[in-house]
CSV table of N, CA, C and O in Angstrom, one decimal:
chain,number,residue,atom,x,y,z
G,603,UNK,N,9.3,37.1,0.9
G,603,UNK,CA,10.4,37.9,1.4
G,603,UNK,C,10.0,39.3,2.0
G,603,UNK,O,9.3,40.0,1.3
G,604,UNK,N,10.3,39.5,3.2
G,604,UNK,CA,10.0,40.6,4.0
G,604,UNK,C,11.2,41.6,3.7
G,604,UNK,O,12.4,41.1,4.0
G,605,UNK,N,11.0,42.8,3.3
G,605,UNK,CA,12.0,43.7,3.2
G,605,UNK,C,11.8,44.8,4.2
G,605,UNK,O,10.7,45.2,4.5
G,606,UNK,N,12.9,45.4,4.6
G,606,UNK,CA,12.8,46.6,5.6
G,606,UNK,C,12.9,47.8,4.8
G,606,UNK,O,13.8,48.0,3.9
G,607,UNK,N,12.0,48.8,5.1
G,607,UNK,CA,11.9,50.1,4.4
G,607,UNK,C,12.2,51.1,5.4
G,607,UNK,O,11.4,51.2,6.3
G,608,UNK,N,13.0,51.9,5.2
G,608,UNK,CA,13.4,52.9,6.1
G,608,UNK,C,12.7,54.3,5.6
G,608,UNK,O,12.9,54.6,4.5
G,609,UNK,N,11.9,54.9,6.2
G,609,UNK,CA,11.3,56.2,5.9
G,609,UNK,C,11.5,57.3,6.9
G,609,UNK,O,11.7,57.0,8.1
G,610,UNK,N,11.4,58.6,6.4
G,610,UNK,CA,11.5,59.6,7.3
G,610,UNK,C,9.9,60.0,7.8
G,610,UNK,O,9.0,59.8,7.0
G,611,UNK,N,10.0,60.5,9.0
G,611,UNK,CA,8.6,60.9,9.6
G,611,UNK,C,8.4,62.3,8.9
G,611,UNK,O,9.2,63.1,8.7
G,612,UNK,N,7.0,62.3,8.3
G,612,UNK,CA,6.6,63.6,7.8
G,612,UNK,C,6.1,64.6,8.8
G,612,UNK,O,5.2,64.2,9.7
G,613,UNK,N,6.5,65.8,8.8
G,613,UNK,CA,6.1,66.8,9.6
G,613,UNK,C,5.0,67.7,9.0
G,613,UNK,O,5.5,68.3,8.1
G,614,UNK,N,3.9,67.7,9.3
G,614,UNK,CA,2.7,68.3,8.6
G,614,UNK,C,2.9,69.9,8.8
G,614,UNK,O,2.3,70.5,8.1
G,615,UNK,N,3.8,70.4,9.8
G,615,UNK,CA,3.7,71.7,10.0
G,615,UNK,C,5.2,72.3,9.1
G,615,UNK,O,5.2,73.5,9.0
G,616,UNK,N,5.8,71.4,8.5
G,616,UNK,CA,6.9,71.9,7.8
G,616,UNK,C,6.4,72.3,6.3
G,616,UNK,O,6.0,71.4,5.6
G,617,UNK,N,6.3,73.6,6.1
G,617,UNK,CA,5.7,74.0,4.7
G,617,UNK,C,6.8,74.6,3.9
G,617,UNK,O,6.2,75.1,2.8
G,618,UNK,N,8.0,74.6,4.0
G,618,UNK,CA,8.8,75.2,3.2
G,618,UNK,C,9.7,74.4,2.3
G,618,UNK,O,9.9,74.7,1.2
G,619,UNK,N,10.2,73.5,2.8
G,619,UNK,CA,11.4,72.6,2.2
G,619,UNK,C,10.6,71.6,1.2
G,619,UNK,O,9.8,70.8,1.7
G,620,UNK,N,11.2,71.5,0.0
G,620,UNK,CA,10.7,70.4,-0.9
G,620,UNK,C,11.3,69.0,-0.6
G,620,UNK,O,12.5,68.9,-0.1
G,621,UNK,N,10.6,68.1,-0.5
G,621,UNK,CA,11.0,66.7,-0.2
G,621,UNK,C,10.5,65.8,-1.3
G,621,UNK,O,9.5,66.0,-1.9
G,622,UNK,N,11.3,64.6,-1.4
G,622,UNK,CA,11.0,63.5,-2.3
G,622,UNK,C,10.0,62.7,-1.6
G,622,UNK,O,10.2,61.8,-1.0
G,623,UNK,N,8.7,63.0,-2.1
G,623,UNK,CA,7.4,62.3,-1.5
G,623,UNK,C,7.1,61.1,-2.3
G,623,UNK,O,6.9,61.3,-3.5
G,624,UNK,N,7.0,59.9,-1.8
G,624,UNK,CA,6.6,58.8,-2.7
G,624,UNK,C,5.2,58.4,-2.6
G,624,UNK,O,4.6,58.3,-1.4
G,625,UNK,N,4.5,58.0,-3.5
G,625,UNK,CA,3.0,57.8,-3.4
G,625,UNK,C,3.0,56.3,-4.0
G,625,UNK,O,3.3,56.1,-5.1
G,626,UNK,N,2.6,55.5,-3.2
G,626,UNK,CA,2.4,53.9,-3.6
G,626,UNK,C,1.2,53.8,-4.3
G,626,UNK,O,0.2,54.0,-3.5
G,627,UNK,N,1.2,53.5,-5.5
G,627,UNK,CA,-0.1,53.5,-6.3
G,627,UNK,C,-0.2,52.1,-7.0
G,627,UNK,O,0.5,51.4,-7.4
G,628,UNK,N,-1.6,51.5,-6.9
G,628,UNK,CA,-1.8,50.3,-7.5
G,628,UNK,C,-2.0,50.2,-8.9
G,628,UNK,O,-2.3,51.3,-9.5
G,629,UNK,N,-1.8,49.0,-9.5
G,629,UNK,CA,-1.9,48.9,-10.9
G,629,UNK,C,-1.1,49.9,-11.8
G,629,UNK,O,-1.6,50.4,-12.8
G,630,UNK,N,0.2,50.0,-11.4
G,630,UNK,CA,0.9,51.1,-12.2
G,630,UNK,C,1.0,50.7,-13.7
G,630,UNK,O,1.1,51.7,-14.4
G,631,UNK,N,1.1,49.4,-13.9
G,631,UNK,CA,1.2,49.2,-15.5
G,631,UNK,C,0.0,49.6,-16.3
G,631,UNK,O,0.0,49.9,-17.4
G,632,UNK,N,-1.2,49.9,-15.6
G,632,UNK,CA,-2.5,50.3,-16.2
G,632,UNK,C,-2.5,51.8,-16.1
G,632,UNK,O,-3.4,52.3,-17.0
G,633,UNK,N,-1.9,52.4,-15.2
G,633,UNK,CA,-2.3,53.9,-15.0
G,633,UNK,C,-1.1,54.8,-15.3
G,633,UNK,O,-1.2,56.1,-15.1
G,634,UNK,N,0.0,54.3,-15.8
G,634,UNK,CA,1.1,55.2,-16.1
G,634,UNK,C,0.7,56.2,-17.1
G,634,UNK,O,1.2,57.4,-16.9
G,635,UNK,N,0.1,55.9,-18.1
G,635,UNK,CA,-0.4,57.1,-19.1
G,635,UNK,C,-1.2,58.2,-18.4
G,635,UNK,O,-1.0,59.3,-18.7
G,636,UNK,N,-2.2,57.7,-17.5
G,636,UNK,CA,-2.9,58.7,-16.9
G,636,UNK,C,-2.1,59.5,-16.0
G,636,UNK,O,-2.3,60.8,-15.9
G,637,UNK,N,-1.0,59.0,-15.2
G,637,UNK,CA,-0.1,59.8,-14.4
G,637,UNK,C,0.6,60.9,-15.3
G,637,UNK,O,0.8,62.1,-14.9
G,638,UNK,N,1.1,60.4,-16.5
G,638,UNK,CA,1.9,61.2,-17.3
G,638,UNK,C,1.1,62.2,-17.9
G,638,UNK,O,1.5,63.5,-17.9
G,639,UNK,N,-0.2,61.9,-18.2
G,639,UNK,CA,-1.1,63.0,-18.8
G,639,UNK,C,-1.4,64.0,-17.8
G,639,UNK,O,-1.7,65.1,-18.2
G,640,UNK,N,-1.5,63.8,-16.4
G,640,UNK,CA,-1.9,64.7,-15.5
G,640,UNK,C,-0.8,65.3,-14.7
G,640,UNK,O,-1.0,66.4,-14.1
G,641,UNK,N,0.3,64.7,-14.5
G,641,UNK,CA,1.5,65.2,-13.8
G,641,UNK,C,2.7,65.6,-14.6
G,641,UNK,O,3.6,66.3,-14.1
G,642,UNK,N,2.8,65.3,-15.8
G,642,UNK,CA,4.0,65.6,-16.6
G,642,UNK,C,3.5,66.4,-17.8
G,642,UNK,O,4.2,66.3,-18.9
G,643,UNK,N,2.7,67.3,-17.7
G,643,UNK,CA,2.4,68.2,-18.8
G,643,UNK,C,2.8,69.6,-18.3
G,643,UNK,O,2.9,69.9,-17.1
G,644,UNK,N,3.1,70.5,-19.3
G,644,UNK,CA,3.6,71.9,-19.0
G,644,UNK,C,2.5,72.7,-18.0
G,644,UNK,O,3.0,73.5,-17.4
G,645,UNK,N,1.3,72.3,-18.2
G,645,UNK,CA,0.2,73.1,-17.5
G,645,UNK,C,0.2,72.6,-16.0
G,645,UNK,O,-0.3,73.3,-15.2
G,646,UNK,N,0.8,71.5,-15.7
G,646,UNK,CA,0.8,71.0,-14.4
G,646,UNK,C,1.7,71.7,-13.5
G,646,UNK,O,2.9,71.9,-13.8
G,647,UNK,N,1.2,71.9,-12.2
G,647,UNK,CA,2.3,72.4,-11.3
G,647,UNK,C,3.2,71.5,-10.8
G,647,UNK,O,4.3,71.8,-10.1
G,648,UNK,N,3.2,70.2,-11.1
G,648,UNK,CA,4.1,69.1,-10.8
G,648,UNK,C,5.1,68.9,-11.9
G,648,UNK,O,5.8,68.0,-11.9
G,649,UNK,N,4.9,69.5,-13.1
G,649,UNK,CA,5.7,69.3,-14.2
G,649,UNK,C,7.2,69.4,-14.0
G,649,UNK,O,7.7,70.4,-13.3
G,650,UNK,N,8.0,68.4,-14.1
G,650,UNK,CA,9.4,68.4,-14.0
G,650,UNK,C,9.8,68.0,-12.4
G,650,UNK,O,10.8,68.0,-12.2
G,651,UNK,N,8.8,67.7,-11.6
G,651,UNK,CA,9.0,67.4,-10.3
G,651,UNK,C,8.8,65.9,-10.0
G,651,UNK,O,9.0,65.6,-8.9
G,652,UNK,N,8.5,65.1,-10.9
G,652,UNK,CA,8.2,63.7,-10.6
G,652,UNK,C,9.0,62.7,-11.3
G,652,UNK,O,9.7,63.0,-12.4
G,653,UNK,N,8.9,61.5,-10.8
G,653,UNK,CA,9.6,60.3,-11.3
G,653,UNK,C,8.7,59.2,-11.1
G,653,UNK,O,8.2,59.0,-10.1
G,654,UNK,N,8.3,58.5,-12.2
G,654,UNK,CA,7.6,57.2,-12.1
G,654,UNK,C,8.4,56.1,-11.9
G,654,UNK,O,9.6,56.1,-12.3
G,655,UNK,N,7.9,55.3,-11.0
G,655,UNK,CA,8.5,54.0,-10.6
G,655,UNK,C,7.7,52.9,-11.0
G,655,UNK,O,6.5,53.0,-11.3
G,656,UNK,N,8.1,51.7,-10.8
G,656,UNK,CA,7.3,50.4,-11.0
G,656,UNK,C,6.1,50.3,-10.2
G,656,UNK,O,5.1,49.7,-10.5
G,657,UNK,N,6.1,50.9,-9.0
G,657,UNK,CA,5.0,50.8,-8.0
G,657,UNK,C,4.3,52.0,-7.5
G,657,UNK,O,3.7,52.2,-6.5
G,658,UNK,N,4.8,53.1,-8.1
G,658,UNK,CA,4.3,54.5,-7.7
G,658,UNK,C,4.9,55.7,-8.4
G,658,UNK,O,5.6,55.5,-9.5
G,659,UNK,N,4.9,56.7,-7.9
G,659,UNK,CA,5.7,57.9,-8.2
G,659,UNK,C,6.1,58.8,-7.1
G,659,UNK,O,5.7,58.7,-6.1
G,660,UNK,N,7.2,59.4,-7.3
G,660,UNK,CA,7.8,60.3,-6.4
G,660,UNK,C,7.8,61.8,-7.0
G,660,UNK,O,7.9,62.0,-8.1
G,661,UNK,N,7.2,62.7,-6.1
G,661,UNK,CA,7.3,64.1,-6.5
G,661,UNK,C,8.0,64.9,-5.4
G,661,UNK,O,8.0,64.6,-4.3
G,662,UNK,N,8.8,65.7,-6.0
G,662,UNK,CA,9.6,66.7,-5.3
G,662,UNK,C,8.7,67.9,-4.8
G,662,UNK,O,8.6,68.9,-5.5
G,663,UNK,N,8.1,67.8,-3.7
G,663,UNK,CA,7.2,68.8,-3.3
G,663,UNK,C,7.1,69.0,-1.7
G,663,UNK,O,7.9,68.1,-1.1
G,664,UNK,N,6.6,70.0,-1.3
G,664,UNK,CA,6.6,70.3,0.2
G,664,UNK,C,5.4,69.4,0.8
G,664,UNK,O,4.5,69.0,0.2
G,665,UNK,N,5.4,69.3,2.1
G,665,UNK,CA,4.5,68.4,2.7
G,665,UNK,C,3.1,69.0,2.6
G,665,UNK,O,2.1,68.4,2.7
G,666,UNK,N,3.0,70.3,2.6
G,666,UNK,CA,1.6,70.9,2.5
G,666,UNK,C,0.9,70.7,1.2
G,666,UNK,O,-0.2,70.9,1.1
G,667,UNK,N,1.7,70.3,0.2
G,667,UNK,CA,1.1,70.0,-1.1
G,667,UNK,C,0.7,68.6,-1.2
G,667,UNK,O,-0.2,68.3,-2.1
G,668,UNK,N,0.8,67.7,-0.2
G,668,UNK,CA,0.5,66.4,-0.3
G,668,UNK,C,-1.0,66.3,-0.4
G,668,UNK,O,-1.6,65.4,-1.3
G,669,UNK,N,-1.9,66.8,0.3
G,669,UNK,CA,-3.4,66.7,0.4
G,669,UNK,C,-3.9,67.1,-1.2
G,669,UNK,O,-4.7,66.4,-1.7
G,670,UNK,N,-3.3,68.1,-1.8
G,670,UNK,CA,-3.7,68.6,-3.1
G,670,UNK,C,-3.4,67.2,-4.1
G,670,UNK,O,-4.2,66.9,-5.0
G,671,UNK,N,-2.3,66.7,-4.0
G,671,UNK,CA,-1.9,65.6,-4.9
G,671,UNK,C,-2.8,64.4,-4.6
G,671,UNK,O,-3.3,63.7,-5.6
G,672,UNK,N,-3.1,64.1,-3.4
G,672,UNK,CA,-4.1,63.0,-3.0
G,672,UNK,C,-5.4,63.4,-3.6
G,672,UNK,O,-6.1,62.4,-4.2
G,673,UNK,N,-5.9,64.5,-3.6
G,673,UNK,CA,-7.2,64.8,-4.1
G,673,UNK,C,-7.4,64.5,-5.6
G,673,UNK,O,-8.3,64.2,-6.2
G,674,UNK,N,-6.1,65.1,-6.3
G,674,UNK,CA,-6.0,64.7,-7.8
G,674,UNK,C,-6.0,63.3,-8.2
G,674,UNK,O,-6.7,62.8,-9.0
G,675,UNK,N,-5.1,62.5,-7.4
G,675,UNK,CA,-5.2,61.1,-7.5
G,675,UNK,C,-6.6,60.4,-7.4
G,675,UNK,O,-7.0,59.4,-8.2
G,676,UNK,N,-7.3,60.8,-6.2
G,676,UNK,CA,-8.6,60.2,-6.0
G,676,UNK,C,-9.5,60.7,-7.1
G,676,UNK,O,-10.2,59.9,-7.6
G,677,UNK,N,-9.5,61.9,-7.5
G,677,UNK,CA,-10.2,62.4,-8.6
G,677,UNK,C,-10.0,61.5,-9.9
G,677,UNK,O,-11.0,61.3,-10.7
G,678,UNK,N,-8.8,61.0,-10.1
G,678,UNK,CA,-8.5,60.3,-11.4
G,678,UNK,C,-8.8,58.8,-11.2
G,678,UNK,O,-8.8,57.9,-12.0
G,679,UNK,N,-9.4,58.4,-9.9
G,679,UNK,CA,-9.8,57.1,-9.7
G,679,UNK,C,-8.6,56.1,-9.4
G,679,UNK,O,-8.8,54.8,-9.7
G,680,UNK,N,-7.5,56.6,-8.9
G,680,UNK,CA,-6.4,55.7,-8.6
G,680,UNK,C,-6.3,55.2,-7.3
G,680,UNK,O,-6.7,56.1,-6.4
G,681,UNK,N,-5.9,54.0,-7.1
G,681,UNK,CA,-5.7,53.4,-5.8
G,681,UNK,C,-4.4,53.8,-5.1
G,681,UNK,O,-3.3,53.7,-5.7
G,682,UNK,N,-4.5,54.5,-3.9
G,682,UNK,CA,-3.3,54.9,-3.2
G,682,UNK,C,-3.1,54.0,-2.0
G,682,UNK,O,-4.0,53.9,-1.2
G,683,UNK,N,-1.9,53.4,-1.9
G,683,UNK,CA,-1.6,52.6,-0.7
G,683,UNK,C,-0.7,53.0,0.3
G,683,UNK,O,-0.5,52.4,1.3
G,684,UNK,N,-0.1,54.1,0.0
G,684,UNK,CA,0.8,54.7,1.0
G,684,UNK,C,1.5,56.0,0.4
G,684,UNK,O,1.6,56.3,-0.7
G,685,UNK,N,1.9,56.8,1.4
G,685,UNK,CA,2.5,58.1,1.1
G,685,UNK,C,3.5,58.3,2.2
G,685,UNK,O,3.5,58.3,3.4
G,686,UNK,N,4.9,58.5,1.7
G,686,UNK,CA,6.0,58.6,2.7
G,686,UNK,C,7.2,59.1,2.0
G,686,UNK,O,7.3,59.2,0.7
G,687,UNK,N,8.2,59.6,2.7
G,687,UNK,CA,9.4,60.1,2.2
G,687,UNK,C,10.6,58.9,2.6
G,687,UNK,O,10.6,58.6,3.7
G,688,UNK,N,11.1,58.3,1.6
G,688,UNK,CA,12.2,57.5,1.8
G,688,UNK,C,13.4,58.0,2.3
G,688,UNK,O,13.7,59.1,2.2
G,689,UNK,N,13.9,57.3,3.3
G,689,UNK,CA,15.1,57.6,4.1
G,689,UNK,C,16.3,57.6,3.1
G,689,UNK,O,16.5,56.7,2.5
G,690,UNK,N,17.1,58.6,3.1
G,690,UNK,CA,18.3,58.7,2.3
G,690,UNK,C,19.4,59.3,3.1
G,690,UNK,O,19.4,60.4,3.6
G,691,UNK,N,20.3,58.4,3.5
G,691,UNK,CA,21.4,58.7,4.4
G,691,UNK,C,22.2,60.0,3.7
G,691,UNK,O,22.4,59.9,2.6
G,692,UNK,N,22.7,60.8,4.4
G,692,UNK,CA,23.5,62.0,4.1
G,692,UNK,C,24.9,62.0,4.3
G,692,UNK,O,25.4,61.3,5.1
């Protein structure tokens, strides 16, 4: 079954507004604890900004923070398959 996914275009020059950025991550059933240990601790700059989903996680961050999150995910050895902001009609 093919599903249509609407996404917003990310502007790399937009450095102020926080957005709900989704990270599509492989093997979520196996890496959930790793994500919780690294993104949901009081010491983490992303504490309270994330939501885990069945196929990845959403972080409420600005677009200029995306490279740092990617570096952290790669350092943890996680597979990243996509990064985007889901379209939400207002």
